[in-house]
XYZ file of C-alpha atoms in Angstrom:
337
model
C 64.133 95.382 131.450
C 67.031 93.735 130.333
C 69.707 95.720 128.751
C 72.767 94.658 126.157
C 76.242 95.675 125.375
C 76.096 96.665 121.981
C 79.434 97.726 121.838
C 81.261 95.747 118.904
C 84.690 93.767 120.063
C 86.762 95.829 117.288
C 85.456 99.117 119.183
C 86.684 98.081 122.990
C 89.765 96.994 121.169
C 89.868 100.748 120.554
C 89.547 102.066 123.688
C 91.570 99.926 125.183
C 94.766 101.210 122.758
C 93.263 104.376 123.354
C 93.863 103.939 126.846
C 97.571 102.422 126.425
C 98.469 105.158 124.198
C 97.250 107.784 126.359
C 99.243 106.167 129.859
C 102.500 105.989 127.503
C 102.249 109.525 126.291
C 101.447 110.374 130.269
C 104.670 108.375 131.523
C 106.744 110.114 128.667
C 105.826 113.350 129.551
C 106.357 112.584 133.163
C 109.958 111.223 132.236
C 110.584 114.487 129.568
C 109.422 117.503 131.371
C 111.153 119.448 129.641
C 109.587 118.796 126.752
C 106.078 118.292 128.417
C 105.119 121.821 127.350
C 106.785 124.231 124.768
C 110.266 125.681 126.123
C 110.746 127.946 127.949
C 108.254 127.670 129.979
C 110.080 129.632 132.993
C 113.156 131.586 133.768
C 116.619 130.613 132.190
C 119.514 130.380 134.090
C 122.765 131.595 132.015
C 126.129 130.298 134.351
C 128.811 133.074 133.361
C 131.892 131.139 135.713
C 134.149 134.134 135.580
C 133.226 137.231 138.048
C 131.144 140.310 136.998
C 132.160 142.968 134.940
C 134.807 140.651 132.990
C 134.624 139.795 129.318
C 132.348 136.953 129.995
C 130.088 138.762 132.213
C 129.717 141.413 129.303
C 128.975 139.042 126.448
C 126.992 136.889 128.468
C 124.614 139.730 129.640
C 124.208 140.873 125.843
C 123.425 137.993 124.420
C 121.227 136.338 127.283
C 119.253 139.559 126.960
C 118.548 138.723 123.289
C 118.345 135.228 123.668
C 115.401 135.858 125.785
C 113.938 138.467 123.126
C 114.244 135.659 120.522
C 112.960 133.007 122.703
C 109.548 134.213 123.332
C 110.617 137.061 125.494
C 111.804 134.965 128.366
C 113.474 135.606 131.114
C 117.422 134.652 131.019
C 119.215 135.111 134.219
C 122.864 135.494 134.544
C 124.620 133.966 137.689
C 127.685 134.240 138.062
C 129.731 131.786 139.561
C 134.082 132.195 139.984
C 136.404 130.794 140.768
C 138.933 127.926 140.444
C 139.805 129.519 136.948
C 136.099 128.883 136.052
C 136.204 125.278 137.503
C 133.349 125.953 139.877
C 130.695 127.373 138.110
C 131.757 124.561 134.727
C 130.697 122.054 137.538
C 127.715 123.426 138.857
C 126.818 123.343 135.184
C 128.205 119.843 134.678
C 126.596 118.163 137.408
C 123.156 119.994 137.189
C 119.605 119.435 135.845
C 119.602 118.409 132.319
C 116.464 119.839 131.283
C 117.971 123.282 129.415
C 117.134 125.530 131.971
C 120.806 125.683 133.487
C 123.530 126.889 130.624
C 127.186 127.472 130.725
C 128.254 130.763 129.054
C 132.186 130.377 129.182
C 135.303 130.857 127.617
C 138.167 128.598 125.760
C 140.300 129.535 128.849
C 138.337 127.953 130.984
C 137.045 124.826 128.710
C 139.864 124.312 126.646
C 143.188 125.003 128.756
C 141.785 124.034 132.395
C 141.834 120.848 132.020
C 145.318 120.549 131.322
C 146.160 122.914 133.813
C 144.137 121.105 137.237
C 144.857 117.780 137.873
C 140.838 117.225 138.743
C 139.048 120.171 136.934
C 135.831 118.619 138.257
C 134.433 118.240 134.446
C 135.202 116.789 130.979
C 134.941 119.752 128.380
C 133.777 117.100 125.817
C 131.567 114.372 127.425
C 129.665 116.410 129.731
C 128.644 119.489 127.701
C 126.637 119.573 124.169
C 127.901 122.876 121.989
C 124.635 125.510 121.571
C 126.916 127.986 119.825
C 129.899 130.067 119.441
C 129.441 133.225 120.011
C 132.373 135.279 118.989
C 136.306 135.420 119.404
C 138.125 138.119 121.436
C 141.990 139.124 121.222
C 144.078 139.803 124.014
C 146.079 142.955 123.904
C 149.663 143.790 124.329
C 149.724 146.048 126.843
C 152.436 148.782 128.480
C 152.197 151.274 131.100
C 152.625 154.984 128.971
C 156.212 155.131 130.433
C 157.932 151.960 128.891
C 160.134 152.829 126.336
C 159.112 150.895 123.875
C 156.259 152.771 121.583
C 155.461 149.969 119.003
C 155.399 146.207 118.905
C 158.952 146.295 116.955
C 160.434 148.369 119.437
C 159.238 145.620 122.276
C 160.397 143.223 120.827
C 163.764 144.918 120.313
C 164.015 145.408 124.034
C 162.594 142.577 125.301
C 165.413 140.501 122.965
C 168.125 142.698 124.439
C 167.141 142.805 128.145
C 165.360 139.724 128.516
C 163.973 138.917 131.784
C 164.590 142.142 133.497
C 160.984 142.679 132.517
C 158.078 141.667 134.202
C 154.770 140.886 132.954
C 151.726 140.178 135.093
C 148.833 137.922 134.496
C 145.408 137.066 136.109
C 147.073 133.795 137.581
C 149.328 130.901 136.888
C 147.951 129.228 134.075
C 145.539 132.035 133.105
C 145.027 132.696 129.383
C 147.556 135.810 130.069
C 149.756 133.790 131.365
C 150.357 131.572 128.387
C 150.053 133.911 125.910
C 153.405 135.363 127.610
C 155.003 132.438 127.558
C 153.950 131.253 124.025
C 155.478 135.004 123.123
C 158.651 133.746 124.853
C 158.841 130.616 123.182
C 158.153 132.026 119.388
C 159.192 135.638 120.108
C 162.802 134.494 121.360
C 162.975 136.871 124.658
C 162.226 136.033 128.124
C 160.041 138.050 129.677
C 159.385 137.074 133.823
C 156.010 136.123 134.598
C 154.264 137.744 137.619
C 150.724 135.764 138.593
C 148.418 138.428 140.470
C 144.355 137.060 141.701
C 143.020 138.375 138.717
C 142.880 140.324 135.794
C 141.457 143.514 137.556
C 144.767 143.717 140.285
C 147.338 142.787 137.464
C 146.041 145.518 135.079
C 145.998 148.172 138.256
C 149.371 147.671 138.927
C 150.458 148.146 135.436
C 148.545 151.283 135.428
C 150.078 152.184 138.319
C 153.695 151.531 137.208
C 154.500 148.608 139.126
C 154.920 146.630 136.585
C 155.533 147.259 133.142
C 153.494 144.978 130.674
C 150.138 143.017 131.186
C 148.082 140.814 128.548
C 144.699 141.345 128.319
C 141.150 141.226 126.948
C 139.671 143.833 124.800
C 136.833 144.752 126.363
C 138.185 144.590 129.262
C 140.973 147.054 128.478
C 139.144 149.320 125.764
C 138.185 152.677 128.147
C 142.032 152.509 129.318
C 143.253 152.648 126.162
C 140.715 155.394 124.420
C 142.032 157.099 127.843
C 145.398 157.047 127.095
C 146.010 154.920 130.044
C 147.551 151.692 128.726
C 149.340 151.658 125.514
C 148.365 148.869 123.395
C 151.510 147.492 121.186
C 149.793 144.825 119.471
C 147.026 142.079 119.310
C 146.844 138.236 120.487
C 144.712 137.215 117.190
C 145.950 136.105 113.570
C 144.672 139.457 112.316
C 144.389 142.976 113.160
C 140.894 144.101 115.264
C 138.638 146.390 113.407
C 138.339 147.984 117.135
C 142.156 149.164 117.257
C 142.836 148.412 113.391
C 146.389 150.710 114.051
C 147.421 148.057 116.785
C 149.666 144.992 114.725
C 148.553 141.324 115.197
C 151.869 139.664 117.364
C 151.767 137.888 114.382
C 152.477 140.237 111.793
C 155.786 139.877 113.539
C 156.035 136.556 115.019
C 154.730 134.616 112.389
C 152.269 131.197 113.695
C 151.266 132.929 116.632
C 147.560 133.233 117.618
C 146.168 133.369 120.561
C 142.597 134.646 120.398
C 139.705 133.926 123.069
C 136.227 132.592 122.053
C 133.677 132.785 124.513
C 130.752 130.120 123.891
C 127.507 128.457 124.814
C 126.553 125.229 126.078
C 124.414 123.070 127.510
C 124.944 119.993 129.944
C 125.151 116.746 128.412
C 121.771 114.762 128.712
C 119.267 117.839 127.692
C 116.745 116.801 125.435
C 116.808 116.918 121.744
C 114.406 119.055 120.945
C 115.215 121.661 123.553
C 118.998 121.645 122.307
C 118.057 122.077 119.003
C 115.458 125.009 120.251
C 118.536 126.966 121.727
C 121.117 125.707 118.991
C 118.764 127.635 116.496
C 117.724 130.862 118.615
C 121.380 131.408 119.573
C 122.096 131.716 115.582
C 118.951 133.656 115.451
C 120.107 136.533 118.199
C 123.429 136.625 116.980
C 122.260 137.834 113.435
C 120.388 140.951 115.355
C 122.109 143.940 114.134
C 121.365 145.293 117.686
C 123.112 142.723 119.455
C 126.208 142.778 116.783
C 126.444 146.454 117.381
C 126.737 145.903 120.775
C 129.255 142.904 120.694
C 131.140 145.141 118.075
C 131.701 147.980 120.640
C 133.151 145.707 123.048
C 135.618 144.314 120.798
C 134.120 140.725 120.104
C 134.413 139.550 116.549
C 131.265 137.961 116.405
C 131.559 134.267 114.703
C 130.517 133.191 111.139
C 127.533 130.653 111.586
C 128.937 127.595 112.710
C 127.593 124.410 113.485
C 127.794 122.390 116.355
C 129.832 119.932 114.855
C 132.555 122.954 114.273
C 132.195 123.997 117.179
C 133.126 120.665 118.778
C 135.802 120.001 116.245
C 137.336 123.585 117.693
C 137.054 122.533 121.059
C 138.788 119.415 120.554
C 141.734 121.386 118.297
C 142.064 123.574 121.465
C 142.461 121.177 124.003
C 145.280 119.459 122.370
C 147.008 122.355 121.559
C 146.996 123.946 124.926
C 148.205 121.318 126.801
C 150.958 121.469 124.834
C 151.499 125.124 125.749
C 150.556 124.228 129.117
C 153.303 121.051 129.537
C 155.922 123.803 127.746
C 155.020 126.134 130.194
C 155.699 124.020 133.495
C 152.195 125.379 134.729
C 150.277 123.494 136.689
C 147.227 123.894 139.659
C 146.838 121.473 141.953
């Protein structure tokens, strides 16, 4: 018997763009994965480049755990990477996979003074990260070993101005946030304290508890439970405005007026991730951070969680930062090679 094709020319036009459609939306998906199914589809690694149990590590472990919750209860890992001032684990960020499973929890020591302070930080704050969100601001804190004479922030300053660099302050390095918040105190505060670098914030604090030295800047959270102790008295506050955490401790610049020197720790994602999945984190970072759990939490530590801000703030804060801390930086004479 002989058969016919009784299929119509306008229907094999059909399949044929049925076809085409199909092997574009194949080759897409095979260029996108990241967007080839919903994200996350597996585990989220949250780069914290600053060692465990710092200020980073604390905020980064609170909010990754919510993150997750709000992202349909997936799993966000923290790794931490240090060193280099944060250098190394910015780069491993940096120069990763683009497809939103690799973040960069850090802070504006690390993205905003580093590169003024290395030569080759091994990254460009600006070109090769996109902002997710800012997370929250911390103040440093004024601190003295329970011995020093001076009992308030007036009194320091009193002392410092008369005795100048016969004391010593220690920081977690040369060029470390604590570091230039000493010397920006020098340069508005008129006294001249002496800088002493240690490997760290941990060693610099021990020897001030200690009595080795007298004075040491440093985060809240990291110094709370040796303050409530009675350990380390805290004379005053690196931000514009008192902390609702110690709200008996004066901002520096209730007496040193224009000084401000406050830490914000943020999120970010390499340069390059897609759209959609930048947008998906962008909105479930804003999401977490209006948990009362997680502001509770945040609250206890000392982090002054930030007002909603997009990422176009966020970038324009970035880029106020950098300039102004390598001006602090050239002041300074600080440098890394």
């Amino acid at each position: 018997m002989e058969t016919h094709n009784t299929t119509t020319p306008a229907l094999r036009l059909r399949a044929k763009a049925l076809i085409a459609l199909g092997l574009a939306a194949t080759t897409l998906l095979a260029a996108n994965p990241a967007t080839a199914q919903t994200y996350p589809s597996r585990p989220i690694t949250l780069v914290v480049p600053q060692a465990a149990g710092g200020t980073n590590d604390i905020v980064g472990r609170l909010v990754g755990q919510k993150l997750g919750e709000v992202l349909n209860n997936a799993s966000v890992v923290v790794d931490n990477r240090p060193g280099a001032g944060g250098n190394i684990g910015t780069q491993l960020v940096a120069k990763g996979p683009k497809d939103g499973y690799t973040l960069l929890m850090t802070i504006s020591s690390s993205q905003a003074i580093n590169p003024a302070l290395y030569k080759n930080p091994g990254f460009d704050p600006e070109k090769d990260f996109k902002p997710v969100g800012l997370i929250g601001a911390v103040p440093n804190v004024l601190l003295v070993n329970p011995s020093f004479p001076a009992k308030n922030f007036a009194e320091f300053l009193k002392l410092a101005r008369e005795k100048g660099a016969n004391y010593q302050y220690a920081s977690a390095g040369n060029g470390t946030l604590n570091h230039l918040l000493g010397e920006m105190l020098n340069s508005m505060g008129g006294i001249s304290l002496q800088h002493v670098p240690y490997k760290g914030v941990a060693p610099a604090i021990n020897d001030v508890l200690g009595g080795q030295l007298p004075i040491v800047f440093a985060s809240l959270p990291s110094a709370l439970a040796h303050i409530k102790a009675g350990k380390l008295r805290a004379l005053a506050v690196s931000g514009e405005k008192r902390s609702p955490v110690l709200p008996d401790v004066p901002a520096i610049a209730e007496q040193v007026p224009g000084y401000n020197g406050t830490l914000w720790i943020g999120l970010f994602a390499p340069a390059g991730v897609p759209a959609d999945v930048l947008a998906t984190l962008q909105g479930a970072t804003r999401k977490a951070l209006d948990a009362k759990d997680l502001r509770d939490k945040l609250d206890q530590q000392g982090v002054e969680i930030a007002a909603p801000t997009s990422p176009e703030q966020f970038s324009a804060l970035l880029h106020t930062d950098l300039a102004k801390w390598a001006r602090i930086v050239k002041a300074s004479g600080a440098a890394v090679d």
